[in-house]
Every structure is written in structure tokens, then in C-alpha cells.
Coordinates of C-alpha atoms in Angstrom, one line a residue:
X268 CA 126.7 113.2 76.9
X269 CA 123.7 112.6 74.1
X270 CA 123.5 115.0 71.3
X271 CA 119.9 116.0 72.5
X272 CA 121.3 116.9 76.1
X273 CA 124.8 118.4 73.9
X274 CA 122.5 120.9 72.1
X275 CA 121.0 121.0 74.7
X276 CA 123.6 122.9 77.3
X277 CA 124.9 124.5 74.2
X278 CA 121.8 126.3 73.8
X279 CA 121.4 127.4 77.7
X280 CA 125.0 128.4 77.0
X281 CA 124.4 130.9 74.3
X282 CA 121.9 132.7 76.7
X283 CA 123.8 133.1 78.9
X284 CA 127.0 134.3 77.0
X285 CA 125.8 135.6 73.5
X286 CA 122.6 137.6 74.5
X287 CA 124.5 139.8 76.6
X288 CA 127.4 140.2 74.5
X289 CA 125.1 140.9 71.8
X290 CA 123.8 143.7 74.1
X291 CA 127.1 145.4 75.2
X292 CA 129.8 146.5 73.0
X293 CA 131.8 143.3 72.6
X294 CA 130.3 140.4 70.8
X295 CA 131.2 136.7 71.6
X296 CA 131.3 134.2 69.0
X297 CA 132.1 130.3 69.2
X298 CA 133.6 129.2 65.7
X299 CA 133.3 124.7 65.9
X300 CA 135.0 123.1 63.4
X301 CA 136.5 119.5 63.1
X302 CA 140.3 120.1 62.2
X303 CA 142.8 118.7 64.3
X304 CA 146.2 120.0 65.8
X305 CA 148.1 120.6 62.5
X306 CA 145.8 120.6 60.3
X307 CA 145.3 123.9 58.0
X308 CA 142.1 124.7 58.8
X309 CA 143.2 124.4 62.5
X310 CA 145.0 127.0 61.3
X311 CA 142.9 128.9 59.3
X312 CA 140.8 129.3 62.3
X313 CA 142.9 130.5 64.5
X314 CA 144.6 133.5 62.5
X315 CA 141.3 134.4 61.6
X316 CA 140.2 134.6 65.4
X317 CA 143.6 136.3 65.8
X318 CA 143.0 138.9 63.2
X319 CA 139.0 139.7 63.6
X320 CA 140.0 140.5 67.5
X321 CA 142.7 143.0 66.1
X322 CA 141.0 144.6 63.3
X323 CA 137.3 145.4 65.2
X324 CA 140.3 146.0 68.6
X325 CA 138.5 143.6 70.6
X326 CA 134.8 144.7 69.6
X327 CA 134.3 141.0 68.2
X328 CA 136.1 138.0 70.1
X329 CA 136.2 134.5 68.3
X330 CA 136.5 131.6 70.7
X331 CA 137.4 128.7 68.2
X332 CA 136.8 125.5 69.7
X333 CA 138.6 122.4 67.3
X334 CA 138.5 118.7 67.0
X335 CA 134.8 118.0 67.1
X336 CA 134.4 119.7 70.7
X337 CA 131.4 121.3 69.9
X338 CA 129.9 117.6 68.7
X339 CA 130.4 116.0 65.2
X340 CA 129.3 117.1 62.2
X341 CA 125.7 116.9 62.4
X342 CA 125.2 118.2 66.2
X343 CA 127.7 121.3 64.7
X344 CA 125.6 122.1 61.8
X345 CA 122.3 121.8 64.0
X346 CA 123.8 123.9 66.9
X347 CA 124.5 126.7 64.1
X348 CA 120.8 126.5 62.7
X349 CA 119.8 127.1 66.4
X350 CA 122.6 129.7 67.2
X351 CA 123.9 127.6 70.5
X352 CA 127.2 127.2 67.8
X353 CA 127.5 130.6 66.1
X354 CA 129.8 129.8 63.3
X355 CA 131.7 126.8 62.0
X356 CA 133.3 125.7 58.9
X357 CA 133.4 122.6 56.7
X358 CA 132.9 121.1 53.1
X359 CA 129.7 123.0 51.3
X360 CA 128.5 119.4 50.9
X361 CA 127.4 119.3 55.1
X362 CA 125.1 122.2 54.6
X363 CA 123.2 119.9 51.9
X364 CA 120.4 119.1 54.7
X365 CA 119.6 122.9 54.3
X366 CA 120.1 123.2 50.4
X367 CA 121.0 120.0 48.4
X368 CA 122.2 122.3 45.8
X369 CA 125.2 123.9 48.1
X370 CA 126.7 120.3 47.5
X371 CA 127.5 121.6 43.6
X372 CA 130.8 123.5 45.5
X373 CA 132.4 120.2 46.1
X374 CA 131.5 118.8 43.0
X375 CA 134.9 116.7 41.7
X376 CA 136.7 117.8 38.5
X377 CA 134.4 121.0 38.8
X378 CA 137.5 123.8 38.8
X379 CA 140.7 124.6 36.9
X380 CA 142.8 124.9 39.7
X381 CA 142.6 126.6 43.8
X382 CA 142.5 130.3 42.5
X383 CA 139.1 129.1 39.9
X384 CA 138.1 127.1 43.0
X385 CA 138.1 130.1 45.4
X386 CA 136.5 132.4 43.0
X387 CA 134.1 130.4 42.2
X388 CA 132.8 129.5 45.6
X389 CA 133.2 133.7 47.2
X390 CA 129.6 135.7 46.2
X391 CA 131.6 138.9 45.2
X392 CA 132.6 136.6 42.4
X393 CA 130.4 133.9 41.8
X394 CA 126.6 134.6 40.7
X395 CA 125.9 130.6 42.3
X396 CA 127.4 131.4 45.2
X397 CA 124.9 134.7 45.7
X398 CA 122.0 132.2 44.6
X399 CA 122.7 129.2 47.0
X400 CA 123.6 131.3 49.6
X401 CA 120.6 133.2 49.7
X402 CA 118.8 130.0 49.6
X403 CA 120.7 129.0 53.0
X404 CA 119.5 132.3 54.5
X405 CA 116.0 131.4 54.1
X406 CA 115.5 128.0 54.2
X407 CA 117.9 127.6 57.4
X408 CA 119.3 130.8 58.8
X409 CA 122.5 130.0 57.9
X410 CA 125.0 132.2 55.5
X411 CA 128.0 131.2 54.2
X412 CA 130.9 134.4 54.8
X413 CA 133.7 133.0 53.8
X414 CA 136.1 130.5 51.8
X415 CA 139.5 129.1 52.2
X416 CA 141.2 126.4 50.3
X417 CA 143.3 123.2 51.9
X418 CA 144.6 121.6 48.5
X419 CA 143.2 119.1 46.2
X420 CA 141.8 116.5 48.2
X421 CA 143.5 112.7 47.5
X422 CA 142.9 109.1 47.8
X423 CA 144.8 106.5 49.9
X424 CA 144.5 102.8 50.0
X425 CA 146.2 99.9 52.0
X426 CA 146.9 98.4 48.2
X427 CA 147.9 100.6 45.1
X428 CA 145.2 101.8 43.2
X429 CA 145.7 102.7 39.2
X430 CA 141.7 103.2 38.0
X431 CA 138.4 102.4 39.2
X432 CA 138.5 98.8 38.6
X433 CA 140.8 98.7 41.4
X434 CA 138.3 99.8 44.0
X435 CA 135.4 97.7 42.8
X436 CA 133.7 95.8 45.4
X437 CA 136.0 97.9 47.8
X438 CA 134.8 99.9 50.9
X439 CA 136.5 103.1 51.0
X440 CA 135.1 106.4 53.4
X441 CA 132.7 109.0 52.5
X442 CA 132.9 112.3 53.9
X443 CA 128.8 111.2 55.8
X444 CA 127.3 113.5 52.8
X445 CA 125.4 112.6 50.1
X446 CA 128.2 114.0 47.6
X447 CA 130.6 111.2 49.0
X448 CA 128.4 108.6 48.5
X449 CA 128.1 109.4 45.0
X450 CA 131.9 110.4 44.4
X451 CA 132.7 106.8 45.9
X452 CA 130.4 105.1 44.2
X453 CA 131.5 106.3 41.0
X454 CA 135.3 105.7 41.8
X455 CA 134.1 102.2 41.9
X456 CA 133.8 101.4 46.0
X457 CA 131.5 101.3 48.2
X458 CA 131.0 104.4 49.9
X459 CA 131.1 103.8 54.2
X460 CA 130.3 107.0 56.1
X461 CA 132.6 107.4 58.6
X462 CA 133.2 110.8 60.9
X463 CA 136.3 112.2 60.6
X464 CA 136.9 111.6 64.3
X465 CA 136.8 108.2 63.8
X466 CA 138.6 108.0 60.2
X467 CA 141.8 106.0 62.3
X468 CA 139.7 103.4 64.1
X469 CA 138.1 102.8 60.8
X470 CA 141.3 102.4 58.6
X471 CA 143.0 100.7 61.4
X472 CA 140.7 98.0 61.7
X473 CA 139.9 97.4 58.1
X474 CA 136.5 98.9 58.1
X475 CA 137.4 100.9 55.5
X476 CA 140.6 99.7 52.4
X477 CA 140.9 103.4 52.3
X478 CA 139.6 107.1 52.0
X479 CA 140.2 110.4 50.8
X480 CA 141.4 113.7 52.0
X481 CA 144.0 117.1 51.6
X482 CA 147.6 115.9 51.6
X483 CA 147.6 118.3 55.1
X484 CA 145.2 115.7 56.9
X485 CA 146.7 112.7 55.7
X486 CA 149.5 113.9 57.3
X487 CA 148.3 115.6 60.3
X488 CA 146.7 111.9 61.7
X489 CA 149.4 109.7 60.2
X490 CA 147.4 107.7 57.8
X491 CA 150.3 106.5 56.7
X492 CA 149.7 103.7 60.0
X493 CA 147.0 102.5 57.5
X494 CA 147.5 103.1 54.5
X495 CA 151.2 103.1 52.4
X496 CA 149.3 104.4 49.0
X497 CA 148.8 107.5 48.0
X498 CA 147.2 108.2 44.4
X499 CA 147.2 111.6 43.1
X500 CA 143.8 112.0 41.8
X501 CA 143.3 115.2 42.4
X502 CA 139.3 114.4 42.6
X503 CA 138.7 118.3 44.4
X504 CA 140.4 121.2 44.9
X505 CA 139.5 121.5 48.7
X506 CA 137.5 124.6 49.3
X507 CA 135.8 125.1 52.4
X508 CA 132.5 127.1 53.7
X509 CA 133.1 129.2 56.5
X510 CA 129.3 130.2 57.9
X511 CA 127.3 131.4 60.7
X512 CA 123.8 131.9 61.9
X513 CA 122.0 134.2 60.7
X514 CA 120.5 136.5 64.0
X515 CA 124.2 136.1 65.6
X516 CA 125.3 137.8 62.1
X517 CA 122.7 140.7 61.5
X518 CA 123.3 141.2 65.3
X519 CA 126.9 142.2 64.7
X520 CA 127.1 146.3 63.7
X521 CA 127.3 146.5 59.7
X522 CA 130.7 148.6 60.3
X523 CA 131.9 145.1 62.4
X524 CA 130.5 142.8 60.0
X525 CA 132.6 144.4 57.1
X526 CA 135.5 143.7 58.8
X527 CA 135.0 140.6 59.5
X528 CA 133.7 140.1 55.9
X529 CA 137.4 141.4 55.0
X530 CA 139.4 139.4 57.2
X531 CA 137.3 135.9 56.1
X532 CA 138.7 136.9 52.6
X533 CA 142.5 138.1 53.7
X534 CA 142.8 134.6 55.8
X535 CA 141.1 132.8 52.5
X536 CA 143.6 134.2 50.5
X537 CA 146.6 133.3 53.0
X538 CA 145.1 129.8 52.5
X539 CA 146.2 129.4 48.9
X540 CA 149.5 130.1 49.7
X541 CA 150.0 127.7 52.5
X542 CA 148.6 125.2 50.3
X543 CA 151.0 125.8 47.2
X544 CA 154.3 126.3 49.7
X545 CA 153.5 122.9 51.8
X546 CA 152.8 120.5 48.5
X547 CA 156.2 119.9 47.5
X548 CA 157.2 119.5 52.0
X549 CA 154.2 116.9 52.0
X550 CA 155.0 114.5 49.4
X551 CA 158.5 114.6 51.1
X552 CA 156.9 113.5 54.8
X553 CA 154.7 110.9 53.1
X554 CA 158.1 109.2 51.7
X555 CA 160.1 109.4 54.7
X556 CA 157.2 107.1 56.2
X557 CA 157.0 104.8 54.2
X558 CA 153.9 105.7 51.6
X559 CA 154.2 105.2 47.8
X560 CA 152.9 108.1 45.5
X561 CA 151.2 107.0 42.6
X562 CA 150.7 109.4 40.0
X563 CA 149.8 109.5 36.1
X564 CA 153.9 108.3 35.6
X565 CA 153.7 105.9 37.7
X566 CA 150.3 104.6 35.8
X567 CA 147.4 106.9 37.1
X568 CA 144.4 106.8 35.3
X569 CA 143.0 110.1 35.5
X570 CA 140.7 110.3 32.8
X571 CA 139.3 107.0 34.0
X572 CA 138.6 108.3 37.4
X573 CA 137.3 112.1 35.7
X574 CA 135.1 109.9 33.3
X575 CA 133.8 107.3 35.9
X576 CA 132.9 110.1 39.1
X577 CA 131.8 112.3 36.4
X578 CA 129.1 110.2 34.9
X579 CA 128.0 109.1 38.1
X580 CA 128.0 112.4 39.7
X581 CA 125.2 113.9 36.6
X582 CA 123.6 110.6 37.3
X583 CA 122.5 111.7 40.7
X584 CA 122.1 115.1 40.1
X585 CA 121.2 115.8 36.6
X586 CA 119.9 119.4 37.3
X587 CA 123.5 120.7 37.9
X588 CA 124.8 120.8 34.4
X589 CA 123.5 124.6 34.0
X590 CA 125.6 125.2 37.6
X591 CA 128.5 123.9 36.4
X592 CA 128.8 125.7 33.4
X593 CA 128.2 128.9 34.8
X594 CA 130.9 128.2 37.8
X595 CA 133.5 127.3 34.7
X596 CA 132.8 130.8 33.4
X597 CA 134.1 132.4 36.8
X598 CA 137.3 133.6 35.9
X599 CA 140.2 132.8 38.2

């Protein structure tokens, strides 16, 4: 099915199911994401849907469609904008077609630790989040309503990498949004946009030499089948945004919206614990599958990565200085 037909079909489905739902007591929301089975983002969506159903006593039902069932990243964002998909989650940068500065929440090395990353991307504790979220609502009819943590993003490759010099002239996968192009370029490589659903074929065929993702994703997709080296660059604290179509959101009674916001925050906090509890086990799983872990103790030059990426980001986004300063001021 073509992208246009898929969106049209979803829009038709929305007219059939969403409008009557909002007119009655029960509301049904379609929630899309690109995550695969076994990923923490898939667990988040499932636990959120369960909790919302319980806390609202069935007045709000969230039906989750994982694994790009409702389209690729671009189609998913378009679906939320027009309301054929009610809610979704992905990196903040995926919304940059609406408001470019939302990508600041994905800026490499912007956060001190996972807790700081969560608070700096929470509207309740982050002035920058409040400002940019209002722009998303006004420009695109999309609102960020929650966030969750899935671990620091690490680099993988077919060969050992210890500094940006080792990536010079090599093709590495970039999430298909502009910020990732800047980051991968800063690392010394040639950014090559690839959808997550196509990442394994791209790695296996050599279309790209490597990629970067949280350890949970690397394991869930068995990336060791193509990349035997994992570099612990921790270049990005991976917090994903949960966002909704504004009209769908405001159609929910205020009391249930408040309950849902409590659920977003509660499951978001659970995600911090999931990531912390899993890290040691994840490294063990990778080693068991023949992966070599490269960190500072084995020669990884983190300062070189931080300096090179930081320079590239400020070259491409020179006005982000004040935003990054305000994010740094958030306690956490």
C-alpha cells in the first residue's frame, strides 16, 4: 500500500472509530511506534496502555500498534498530525518538521545523567520543554504529553573504533532526521539515513558500516550478526517523546487527561529503573554473542568524540547555546 493510500485508509478508519468514541463515554486511541518485540519502548507502550485502562476504569482504551504497523517514521508523524493516528512515540527530533528546535532535546552530550535527561524533557520541570511544546501545538497540532528513558545510545561497527578518526569516510546509519546527520558527520563518518525497520539489511549488506542505538535495541535486533564491536560512547541519553494529536487530546475529558498524565509520568519513571537494572546484563549478553566492548579502559577517546560532535552541532545549530544553557540549569 502506498504512503498516500495508507494515510487515507487510516483517516477513514479514524472517522469510523474515533468520532463515535469521543461522543460516548469510552474513548479508543490508536498508539503507533516503530519498536520491535523485546525493546524497552515496546514494554513502555504496553504498560502505559494497561495502566491507563485500569486508572480510567476503561473509559480510555489505548490500542498499541508496534513495529511500524501503521507506517514508517514519516508516515507515523503525518498520521498524528492529521489525527488518523492519535498518539505515538519516537525521538524528539522526529518532530522537527513541525518545530526545528525540538531537536535540542536530542543534542549529544546535553545531559549529565538519565535523571537529568528526564527532568529536562518534562514540561513540569523544564521551561525549554514548555516553550517548544507550545510551538508544536500552535504550528502542527501535536502535543508532547510524556517521556521515557531507554538507555544511553552506543556506537556499533564492523571494526573497532576508538576515535572519530577511525570513522573517517565510512558510512554510518543515521536516524532519518537532520540532527542525526549532524551528529554522525561530527563523529567523522558519512551519515546515511536508514529507517529502523531496514537497519539489519543495511548492516548485513554493507550499505552502512555501523550505527548507534541503546544496548536494548542492539540486543533486540541481534545486531551482533553484522557488527561485532560496541563502543561505549554514551553520546546521547535516549529519552523518547510521547506525543498526541491535539484535537484528540482535548476531546478527552479533563479528569481523564489528568489521570493519563499521571500514568505517563509513572511509567516514564519505571523506564529509568528498567534501563539501570538491565545494563550489566545487556553487556553480558553482548559478550556472550561474540561482541567486543570498547570503552575508555580499552582506548576509547571519549573527549575526542565529545569535542568533535559538540563542534559540529554548534556549527549547524548556532542558536542552541541559550537553550542548552537552560537545559543544564534544570536540576537532576
